[in-house]
Short mmCIF file of C-alpha atoms (C1' of nucleotides) in Angstrom, two decimals:
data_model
loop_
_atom_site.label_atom_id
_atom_site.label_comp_id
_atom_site.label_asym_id
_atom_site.label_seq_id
_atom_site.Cartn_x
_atom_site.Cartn_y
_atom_site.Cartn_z
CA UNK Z 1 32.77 35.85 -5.37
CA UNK Z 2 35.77 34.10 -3.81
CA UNK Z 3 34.84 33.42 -0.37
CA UNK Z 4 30.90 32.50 0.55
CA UNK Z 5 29.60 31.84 3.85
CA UNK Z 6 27.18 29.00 2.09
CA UNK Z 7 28.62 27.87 -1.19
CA UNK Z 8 25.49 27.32 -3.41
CA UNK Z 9 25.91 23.65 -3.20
CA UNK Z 10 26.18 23.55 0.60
CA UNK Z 11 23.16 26.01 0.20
CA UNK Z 12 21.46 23.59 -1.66
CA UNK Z 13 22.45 20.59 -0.25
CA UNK Z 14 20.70 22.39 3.22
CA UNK Z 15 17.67 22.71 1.65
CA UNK Z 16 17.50 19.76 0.47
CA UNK Z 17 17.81 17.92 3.91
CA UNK Z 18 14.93 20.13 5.33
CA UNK Z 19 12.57 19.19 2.55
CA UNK Z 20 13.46 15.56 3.09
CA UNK Z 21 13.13 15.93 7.14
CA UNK Z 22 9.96 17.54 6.75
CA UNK Z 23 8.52 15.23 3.85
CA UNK Z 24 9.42 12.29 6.19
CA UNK Z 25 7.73 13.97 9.22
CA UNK Z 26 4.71 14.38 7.50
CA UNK Z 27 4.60 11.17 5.90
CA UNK Z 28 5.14 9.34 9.34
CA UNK Z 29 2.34 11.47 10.64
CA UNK Z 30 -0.93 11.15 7.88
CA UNK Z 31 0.53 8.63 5.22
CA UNK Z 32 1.32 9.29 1.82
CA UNK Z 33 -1.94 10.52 -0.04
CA UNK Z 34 -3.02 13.22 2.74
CA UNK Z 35 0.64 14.14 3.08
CA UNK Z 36 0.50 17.25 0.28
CA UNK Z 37 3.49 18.82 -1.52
CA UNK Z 38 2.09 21.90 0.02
CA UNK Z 39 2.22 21.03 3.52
CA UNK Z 40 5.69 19.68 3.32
CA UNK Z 41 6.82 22.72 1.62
CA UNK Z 42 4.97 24.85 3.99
CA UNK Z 43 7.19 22.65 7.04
CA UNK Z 44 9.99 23.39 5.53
CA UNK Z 45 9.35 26.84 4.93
CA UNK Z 46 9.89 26.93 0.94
CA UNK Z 47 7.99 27.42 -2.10
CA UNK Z 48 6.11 24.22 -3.00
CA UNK Z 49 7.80 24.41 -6.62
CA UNK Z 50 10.83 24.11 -5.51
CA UNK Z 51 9.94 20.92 -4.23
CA UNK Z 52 8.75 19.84 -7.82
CA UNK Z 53 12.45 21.12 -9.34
CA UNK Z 54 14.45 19.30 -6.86
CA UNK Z 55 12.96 15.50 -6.63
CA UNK Z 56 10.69 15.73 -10.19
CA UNK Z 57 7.53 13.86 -8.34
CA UNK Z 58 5.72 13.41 -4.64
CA UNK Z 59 6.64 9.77 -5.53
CA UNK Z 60 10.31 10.67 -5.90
CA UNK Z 61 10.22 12.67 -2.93
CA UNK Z 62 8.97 9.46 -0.78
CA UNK Z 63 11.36 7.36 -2.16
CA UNK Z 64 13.94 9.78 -1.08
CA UNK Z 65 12.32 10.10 2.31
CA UNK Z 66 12.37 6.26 2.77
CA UNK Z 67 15.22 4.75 1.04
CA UNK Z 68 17.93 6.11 3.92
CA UNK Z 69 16.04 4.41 6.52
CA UNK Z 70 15.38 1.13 4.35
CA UNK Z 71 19.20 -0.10 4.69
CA UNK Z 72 19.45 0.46 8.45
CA UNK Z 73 16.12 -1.07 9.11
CA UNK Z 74 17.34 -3.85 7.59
CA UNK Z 75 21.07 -3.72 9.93
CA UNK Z 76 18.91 -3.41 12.90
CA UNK Z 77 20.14 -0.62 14.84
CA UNK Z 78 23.29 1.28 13.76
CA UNK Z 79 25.25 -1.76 15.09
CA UNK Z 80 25.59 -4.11 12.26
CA UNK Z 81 29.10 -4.53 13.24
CA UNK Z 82 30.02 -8.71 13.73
CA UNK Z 83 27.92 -9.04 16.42
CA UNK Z 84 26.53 -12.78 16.97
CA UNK Z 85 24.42 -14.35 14.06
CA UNK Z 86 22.75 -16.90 16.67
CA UNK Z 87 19.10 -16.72 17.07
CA UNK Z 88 19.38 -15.81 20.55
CA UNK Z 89 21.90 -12.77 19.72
CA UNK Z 90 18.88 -11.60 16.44
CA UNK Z 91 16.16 -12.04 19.13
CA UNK Z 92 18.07 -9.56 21.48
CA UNK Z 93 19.09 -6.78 18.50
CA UNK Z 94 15.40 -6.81 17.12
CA UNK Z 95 13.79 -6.42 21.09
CA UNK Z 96 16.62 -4.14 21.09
CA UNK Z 97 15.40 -2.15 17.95
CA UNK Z 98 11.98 -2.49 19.83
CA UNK Z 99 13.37 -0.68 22.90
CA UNK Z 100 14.91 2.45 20.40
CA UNK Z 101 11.80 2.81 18.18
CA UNK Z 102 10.19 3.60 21.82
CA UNK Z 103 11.71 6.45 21.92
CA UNK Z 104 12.64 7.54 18.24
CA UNK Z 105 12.27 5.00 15.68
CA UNK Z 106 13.81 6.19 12.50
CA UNK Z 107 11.14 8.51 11.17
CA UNK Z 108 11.85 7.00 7.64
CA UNK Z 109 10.79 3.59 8.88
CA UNK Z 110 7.60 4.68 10.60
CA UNK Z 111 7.11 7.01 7.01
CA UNK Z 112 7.40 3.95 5.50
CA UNK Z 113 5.17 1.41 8.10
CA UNK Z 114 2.31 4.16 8.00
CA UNK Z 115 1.60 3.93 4.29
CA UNK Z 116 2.80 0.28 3.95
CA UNK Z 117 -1.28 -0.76 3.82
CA UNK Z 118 -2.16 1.57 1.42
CA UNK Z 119 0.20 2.84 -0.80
CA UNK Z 120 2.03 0.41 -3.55
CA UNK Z 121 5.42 1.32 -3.44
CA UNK Z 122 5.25 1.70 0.48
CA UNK Z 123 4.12 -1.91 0.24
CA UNK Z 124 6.89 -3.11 -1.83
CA UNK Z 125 9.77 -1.47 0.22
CA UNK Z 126 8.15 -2.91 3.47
CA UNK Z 127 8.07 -6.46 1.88
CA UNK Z 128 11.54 -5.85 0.56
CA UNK Z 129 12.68 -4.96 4.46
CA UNK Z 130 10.88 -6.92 5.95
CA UNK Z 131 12.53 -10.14 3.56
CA UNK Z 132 15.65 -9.36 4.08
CA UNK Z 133 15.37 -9.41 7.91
CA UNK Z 134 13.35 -12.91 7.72
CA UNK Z 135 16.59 -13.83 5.52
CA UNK Z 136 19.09 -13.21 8.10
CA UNK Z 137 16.95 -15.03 10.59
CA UNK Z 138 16.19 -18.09 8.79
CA UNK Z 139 19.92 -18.61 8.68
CA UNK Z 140 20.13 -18.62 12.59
CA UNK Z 141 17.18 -20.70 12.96
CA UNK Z 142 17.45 -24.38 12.70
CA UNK Z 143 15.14 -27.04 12.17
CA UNK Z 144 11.88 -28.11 9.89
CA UNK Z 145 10.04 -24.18 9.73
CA UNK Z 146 12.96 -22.34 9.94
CA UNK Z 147 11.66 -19.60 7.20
CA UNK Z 148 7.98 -19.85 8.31
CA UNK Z 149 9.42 -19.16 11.76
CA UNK Z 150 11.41 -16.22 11.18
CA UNK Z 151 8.77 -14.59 9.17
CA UNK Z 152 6.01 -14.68 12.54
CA UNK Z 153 8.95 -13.11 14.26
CA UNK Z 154 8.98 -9.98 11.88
CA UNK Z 155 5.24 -10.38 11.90
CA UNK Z 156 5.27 -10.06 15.79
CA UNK Z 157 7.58 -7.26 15.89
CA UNK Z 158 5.60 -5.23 13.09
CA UNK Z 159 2.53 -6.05 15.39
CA UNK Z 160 3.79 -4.51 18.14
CA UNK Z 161 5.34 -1.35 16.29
CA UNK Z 162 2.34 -0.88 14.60
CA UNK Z 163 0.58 -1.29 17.96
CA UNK Z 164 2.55 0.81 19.68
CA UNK Z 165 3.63 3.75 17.06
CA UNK Z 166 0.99 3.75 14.64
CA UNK Z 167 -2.20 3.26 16.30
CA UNK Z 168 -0.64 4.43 19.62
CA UNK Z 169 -2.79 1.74 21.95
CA UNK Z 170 -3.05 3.47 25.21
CA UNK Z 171 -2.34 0.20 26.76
CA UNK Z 172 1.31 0.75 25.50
CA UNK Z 173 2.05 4.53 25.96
CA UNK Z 174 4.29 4.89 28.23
CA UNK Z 175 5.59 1.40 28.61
CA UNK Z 176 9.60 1.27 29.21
CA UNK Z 177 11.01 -0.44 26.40
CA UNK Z 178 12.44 -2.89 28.58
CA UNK Z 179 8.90 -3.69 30.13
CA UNK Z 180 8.09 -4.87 26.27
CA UNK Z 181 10.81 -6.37 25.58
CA UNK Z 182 11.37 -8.10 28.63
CA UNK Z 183 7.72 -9.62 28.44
CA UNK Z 184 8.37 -10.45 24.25
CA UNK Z 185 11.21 -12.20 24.93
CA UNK Z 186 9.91 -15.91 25.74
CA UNK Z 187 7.52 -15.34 22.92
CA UNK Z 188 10.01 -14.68 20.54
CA UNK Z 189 12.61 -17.62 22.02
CA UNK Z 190 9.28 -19.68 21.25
CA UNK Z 191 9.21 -19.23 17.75
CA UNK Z 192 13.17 -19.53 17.60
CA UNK Z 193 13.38 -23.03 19.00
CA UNK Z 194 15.55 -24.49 20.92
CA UNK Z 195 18.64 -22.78 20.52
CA UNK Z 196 21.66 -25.74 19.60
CA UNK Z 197 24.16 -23.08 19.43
CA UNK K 1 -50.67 -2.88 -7.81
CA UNK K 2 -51.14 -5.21 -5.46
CA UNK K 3 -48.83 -8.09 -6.09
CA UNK K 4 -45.09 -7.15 -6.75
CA UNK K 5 -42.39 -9.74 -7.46
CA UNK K 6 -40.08 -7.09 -5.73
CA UNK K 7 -41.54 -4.41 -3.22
CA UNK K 8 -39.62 -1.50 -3.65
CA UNK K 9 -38.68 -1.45 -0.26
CA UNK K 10 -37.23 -4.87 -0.93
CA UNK K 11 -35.85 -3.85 -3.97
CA UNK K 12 -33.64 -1.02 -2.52
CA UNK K 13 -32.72 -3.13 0.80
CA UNK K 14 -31.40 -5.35 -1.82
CA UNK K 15 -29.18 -2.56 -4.02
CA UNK K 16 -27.88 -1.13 -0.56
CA UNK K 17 -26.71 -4.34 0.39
CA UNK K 18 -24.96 -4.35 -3.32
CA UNK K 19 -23.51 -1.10 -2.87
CA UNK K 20 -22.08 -2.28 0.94
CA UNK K 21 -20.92 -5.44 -0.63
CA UNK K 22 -18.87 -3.61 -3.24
CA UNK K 23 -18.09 -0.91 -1.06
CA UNK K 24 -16.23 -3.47 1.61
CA UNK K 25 -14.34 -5.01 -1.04
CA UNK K 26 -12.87 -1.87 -2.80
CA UNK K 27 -12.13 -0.37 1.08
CA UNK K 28 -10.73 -3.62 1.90
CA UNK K 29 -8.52 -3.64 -1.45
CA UNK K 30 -6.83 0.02 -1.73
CA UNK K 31 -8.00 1.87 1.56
CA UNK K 32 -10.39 4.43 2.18
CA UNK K 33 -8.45 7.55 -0.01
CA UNK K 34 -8.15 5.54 -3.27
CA UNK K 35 -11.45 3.51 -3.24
CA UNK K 36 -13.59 6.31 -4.90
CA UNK K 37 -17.47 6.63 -5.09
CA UNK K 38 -17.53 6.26 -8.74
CA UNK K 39 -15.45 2.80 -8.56
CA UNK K 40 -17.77 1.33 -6.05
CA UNK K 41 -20.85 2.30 -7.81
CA UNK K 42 -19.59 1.10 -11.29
CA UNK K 43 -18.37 -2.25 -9.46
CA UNK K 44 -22.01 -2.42 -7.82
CA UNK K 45 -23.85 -1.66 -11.16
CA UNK K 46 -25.52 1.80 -10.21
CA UNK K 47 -24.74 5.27 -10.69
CA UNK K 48 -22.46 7.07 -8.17
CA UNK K 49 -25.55 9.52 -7.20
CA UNK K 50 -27.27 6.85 -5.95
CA UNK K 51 -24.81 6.01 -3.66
CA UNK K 52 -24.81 9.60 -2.14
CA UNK K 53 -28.57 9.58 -2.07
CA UNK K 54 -28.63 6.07 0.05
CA UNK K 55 -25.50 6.57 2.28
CA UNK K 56 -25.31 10.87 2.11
CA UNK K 57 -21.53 10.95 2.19
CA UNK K 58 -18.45 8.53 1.53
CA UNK K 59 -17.42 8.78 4.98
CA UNK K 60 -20.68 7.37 5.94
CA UNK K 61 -20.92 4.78 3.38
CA UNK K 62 -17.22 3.40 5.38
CA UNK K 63 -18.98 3.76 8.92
CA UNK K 64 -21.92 1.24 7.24
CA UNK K 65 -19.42 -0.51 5.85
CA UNK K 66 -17.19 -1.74 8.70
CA UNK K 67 -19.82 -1.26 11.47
CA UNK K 68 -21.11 -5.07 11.20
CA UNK K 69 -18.06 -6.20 11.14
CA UNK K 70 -16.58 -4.08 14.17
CA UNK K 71 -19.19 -6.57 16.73
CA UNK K 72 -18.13 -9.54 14.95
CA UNK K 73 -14.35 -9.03 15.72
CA UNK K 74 -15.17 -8.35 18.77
CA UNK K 75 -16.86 -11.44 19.50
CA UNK K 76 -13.87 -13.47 17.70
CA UNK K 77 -15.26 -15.82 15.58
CA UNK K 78 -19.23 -16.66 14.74
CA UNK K 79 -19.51 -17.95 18.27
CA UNK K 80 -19.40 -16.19 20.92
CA UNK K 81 -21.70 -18.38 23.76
CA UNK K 82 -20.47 -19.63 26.81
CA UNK K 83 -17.38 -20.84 25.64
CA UNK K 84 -14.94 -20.93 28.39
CA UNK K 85 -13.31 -17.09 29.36
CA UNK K 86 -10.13 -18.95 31.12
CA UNK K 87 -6.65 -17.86 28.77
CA UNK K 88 -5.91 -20.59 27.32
CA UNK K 89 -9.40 -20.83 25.76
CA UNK K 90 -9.51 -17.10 24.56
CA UNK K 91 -5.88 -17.83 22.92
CA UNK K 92 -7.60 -20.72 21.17
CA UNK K 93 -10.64 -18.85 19.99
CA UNK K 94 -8.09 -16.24 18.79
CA UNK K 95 -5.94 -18.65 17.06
CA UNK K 96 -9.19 -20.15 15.63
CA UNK K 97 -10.10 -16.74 13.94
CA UNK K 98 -6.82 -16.57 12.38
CA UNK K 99 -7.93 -20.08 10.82
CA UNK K 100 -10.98 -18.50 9.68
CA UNK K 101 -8.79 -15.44 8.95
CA UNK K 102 -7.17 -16.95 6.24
CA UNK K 103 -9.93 -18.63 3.97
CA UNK K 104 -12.19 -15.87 4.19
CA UNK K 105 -12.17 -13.13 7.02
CA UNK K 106 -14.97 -10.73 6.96
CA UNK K 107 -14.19 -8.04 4.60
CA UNK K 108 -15.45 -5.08 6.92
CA UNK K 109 -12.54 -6.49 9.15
CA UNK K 110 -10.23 -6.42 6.14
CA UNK K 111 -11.93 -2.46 5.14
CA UNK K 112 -10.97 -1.41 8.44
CA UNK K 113 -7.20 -2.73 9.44
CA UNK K 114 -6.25 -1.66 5.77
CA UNK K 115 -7.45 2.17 6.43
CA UNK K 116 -6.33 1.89 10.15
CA UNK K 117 -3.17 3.67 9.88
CA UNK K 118 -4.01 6.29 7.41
CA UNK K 119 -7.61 7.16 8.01
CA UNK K 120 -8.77 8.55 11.23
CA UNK K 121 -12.03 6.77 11.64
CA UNK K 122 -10.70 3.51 10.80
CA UNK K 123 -8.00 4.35 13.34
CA UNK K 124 -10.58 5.26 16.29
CA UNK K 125 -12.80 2.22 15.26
CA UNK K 126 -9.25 -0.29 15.48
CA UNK K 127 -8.40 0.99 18.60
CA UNK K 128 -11.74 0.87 19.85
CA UNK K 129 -12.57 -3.13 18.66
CA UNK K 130 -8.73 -3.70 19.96
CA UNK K 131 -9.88 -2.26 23.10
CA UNK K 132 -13.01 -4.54 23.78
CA UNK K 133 -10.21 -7.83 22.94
CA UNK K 134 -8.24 -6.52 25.93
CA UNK K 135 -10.61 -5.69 28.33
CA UNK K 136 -12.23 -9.54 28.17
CA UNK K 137 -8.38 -10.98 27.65
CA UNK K 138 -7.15 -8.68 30.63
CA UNK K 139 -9.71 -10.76 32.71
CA UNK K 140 -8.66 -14.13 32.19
CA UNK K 141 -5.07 -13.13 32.82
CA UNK K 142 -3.99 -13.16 36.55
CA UNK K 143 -0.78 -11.14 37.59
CA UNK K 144 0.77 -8.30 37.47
CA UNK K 145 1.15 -7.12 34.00
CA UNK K 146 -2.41 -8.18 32.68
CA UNK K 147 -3.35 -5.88 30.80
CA UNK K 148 -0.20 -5.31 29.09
CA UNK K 149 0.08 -9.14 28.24
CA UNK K 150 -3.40 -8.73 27.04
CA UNK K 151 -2.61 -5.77 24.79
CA UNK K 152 0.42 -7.27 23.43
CA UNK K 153 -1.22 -10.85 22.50
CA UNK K 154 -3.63 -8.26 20.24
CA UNK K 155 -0.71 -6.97 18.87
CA UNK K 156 0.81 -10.25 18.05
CA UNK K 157 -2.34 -10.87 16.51
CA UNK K 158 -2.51 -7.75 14.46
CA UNK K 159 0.58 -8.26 13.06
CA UNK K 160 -0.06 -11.57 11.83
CA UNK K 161 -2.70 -10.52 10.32
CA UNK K 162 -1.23 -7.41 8.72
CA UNK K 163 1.27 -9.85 7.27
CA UNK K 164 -0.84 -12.68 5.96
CA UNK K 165 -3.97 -10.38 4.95
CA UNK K 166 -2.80 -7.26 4.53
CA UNK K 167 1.39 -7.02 2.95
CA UNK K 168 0.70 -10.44 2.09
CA UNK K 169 3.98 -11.66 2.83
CA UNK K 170 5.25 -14.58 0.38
CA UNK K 171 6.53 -16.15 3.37
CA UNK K 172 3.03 -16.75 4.78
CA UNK K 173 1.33 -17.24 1.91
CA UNK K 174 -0.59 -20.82 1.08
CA UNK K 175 0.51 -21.69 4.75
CA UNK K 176 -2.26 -23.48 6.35
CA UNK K 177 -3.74 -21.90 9.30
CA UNK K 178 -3.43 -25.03 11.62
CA UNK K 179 0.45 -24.61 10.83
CA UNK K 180 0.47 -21.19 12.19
CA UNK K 181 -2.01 -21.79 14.72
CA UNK K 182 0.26 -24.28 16.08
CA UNK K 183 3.61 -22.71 15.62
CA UNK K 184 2.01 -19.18 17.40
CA UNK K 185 0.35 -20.62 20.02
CA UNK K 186 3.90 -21.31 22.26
CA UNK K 187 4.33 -17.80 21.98
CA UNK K 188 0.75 -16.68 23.23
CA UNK K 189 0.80 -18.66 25.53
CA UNK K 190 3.82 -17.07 26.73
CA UNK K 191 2.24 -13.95 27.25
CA UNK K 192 -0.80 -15.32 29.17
CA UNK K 193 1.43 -16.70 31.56
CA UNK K 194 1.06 -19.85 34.11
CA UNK K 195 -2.88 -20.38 33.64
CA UNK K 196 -3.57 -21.46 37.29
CA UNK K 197 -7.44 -22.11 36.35
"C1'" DG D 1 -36.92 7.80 -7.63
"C1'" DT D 2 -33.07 7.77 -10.84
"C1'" DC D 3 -29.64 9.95 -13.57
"C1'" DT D 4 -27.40 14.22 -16.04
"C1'" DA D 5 -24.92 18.09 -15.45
"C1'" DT D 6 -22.28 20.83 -12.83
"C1'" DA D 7 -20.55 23.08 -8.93
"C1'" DA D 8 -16.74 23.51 -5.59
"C1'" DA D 9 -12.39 22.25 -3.79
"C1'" DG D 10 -8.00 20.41 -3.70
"C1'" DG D 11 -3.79 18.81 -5.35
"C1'" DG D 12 0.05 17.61 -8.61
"C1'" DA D 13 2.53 19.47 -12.09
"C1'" DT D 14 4.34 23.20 -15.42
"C1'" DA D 15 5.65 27.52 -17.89
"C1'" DG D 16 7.59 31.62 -17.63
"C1'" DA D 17 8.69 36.00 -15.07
"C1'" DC D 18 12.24 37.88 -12.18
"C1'" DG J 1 17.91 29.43 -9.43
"C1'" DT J 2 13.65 30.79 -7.13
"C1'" DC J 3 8.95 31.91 -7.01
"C1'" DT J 4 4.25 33.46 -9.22
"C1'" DA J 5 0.57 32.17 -11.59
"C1'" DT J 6 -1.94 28.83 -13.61
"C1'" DC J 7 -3.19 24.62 -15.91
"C1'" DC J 8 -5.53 20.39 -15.65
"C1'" DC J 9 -7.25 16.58 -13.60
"C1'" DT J 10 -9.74 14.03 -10.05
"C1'" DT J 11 -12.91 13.76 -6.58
"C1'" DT J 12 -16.91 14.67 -3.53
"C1'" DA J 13 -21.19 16.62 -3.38
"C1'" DT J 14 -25.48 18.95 -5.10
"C1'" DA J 15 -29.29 20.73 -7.98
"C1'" DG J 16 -32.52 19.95 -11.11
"C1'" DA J 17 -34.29 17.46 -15.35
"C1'" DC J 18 -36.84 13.34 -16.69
#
DNA sequence: GTCTATAAAGGGATAGAC
DNA sequence: GTCTATCCCTTTATAGAC
């Protein structure tokens, strides 16, 4: 027993990650009540009680599935380097997070976003994501409505992802990113302000 | 027999529109999985069978339930004359609904956008009131990119009212309508583009 | 016509065999 | 440690009594 191709851990660890990828999958695709313990298990291609021994709960499990995707929601993209803090610079990042969750938004986020209307704790998380990023905006936006502002920016951009990922309008499949963005962007500088930077 | 304070005909047009009432408001509150037969019928003061005898199954009783509602959306507010079709008045009458939005919106509305992203039907009838909005936006909207303006001034308006109704965002809450109104109509406006009516 | 009783199905969770 | 078998609950839906 000295040398293992997969220590048990590792082993573990693996099968871990494919329950979580599939759990987040299938949560992104039907929402968290018609998403069963069965099906994910079945995605994953393990026994459904293993499921049970590793994360306790289906509530646990979407917790897990979320939470990863909950902090870099809130950075943005994966850039949350010392980039700008202007409201110009915020406006560009989030139709910049626009133009990646095109293409492959986190599926954690969109996990999250599809059960955000009907399931409690989905709720919770999406008002605790979605404050933060009105936080950081406020602080770039001057002037009388500065918090009021910021939050019918995230409302606009949750419009348009739930628009465009969750209900999949046909009016929007297929869209470059750019094309949305690009046609967002005065609306968005609207509800800025006038930028005094 | 012959004179009846309530004819029974009466008398069960009366206990349906109970039953719809209640059924709206528990579909509007938790979403078509967790609002269950038994709740509604307990919050409408008859038993559950009853419901199933008048409506046949739950999935019907949600059709009934958002169906009146699905024309009214589509009309935007109680009035839908001859009011002008040029952009600027459809992005008032929009902005006006959101006023009415707030206070009270109809309830079938609120049934349906809450079970949009997790239960089929609700989905299909979303995208198909959403659908109807852009078509008679898309008109009144000259230029190249129309109907994607149109589609994302829906969007803009869906997320609003995802936030406001729906997540209930502190940020937006006790916020008079006019105030949004007139802080989100910049950014519509935007999207219509130069109105050269 | 209205309600009681129950069928039928599905899913989360658990105990114990291997 | 992993899986088999099963428990137990909830829910929709139905059949038949009153």
């Amino acid at each position: 027993m000295g040398e293992r191709v997969l220590p048990r851990a590792e082993r573990r660890r693996r099968t871990e990650g494919r329950i979580l990828d599939a759990a987040r999958a299938l949560f992104a695709e039907v929402g968290y009540e018609r998403a069963t313990i069965r099906a994910i298990a079945r995605s994953a291609e393990v026994d459904p009680a293993l499921v049970m021994q590793y994360f306790g709960s289906k509530q646990e499990l979407f917790q897990q599935s979320v939470r990863v995707t909950a902090v870099d929601t809130a950075t943005g993209t994966e850039t949350d380097a010392d980039t700008g803090t202007g409201a110009e610079d915020l406006v560009e990042r989030l139709l910049g997070t626009l133009g990646a969750k095109m293409g492959e938004m986190p599926q954690g986020s969109l996990a999250m976003m599809r059960s955000m209307l009907t399931h409690p704790e989905a709720a919770t998380s999406a008002r605790q994501v979605l404050g933060a990023q009105i936080d950081r905006l406020t602080e770039s936006i001057h002037g009388e409505d500065a918090r009021l502002r910021a939050a019918l920016i995230m409302t606009v951009m949750v419009g348009v992802t739930v628009g465009n990922q969750l209900l999949e309008l046909d009016e929007l499949r297929g869209v470059p990113p750019e094309e949305i963005a690009r046609l967002l962007r005065p609306s968005l500088r609207a509800l800025t302000g006038p930028d005094v930077s």
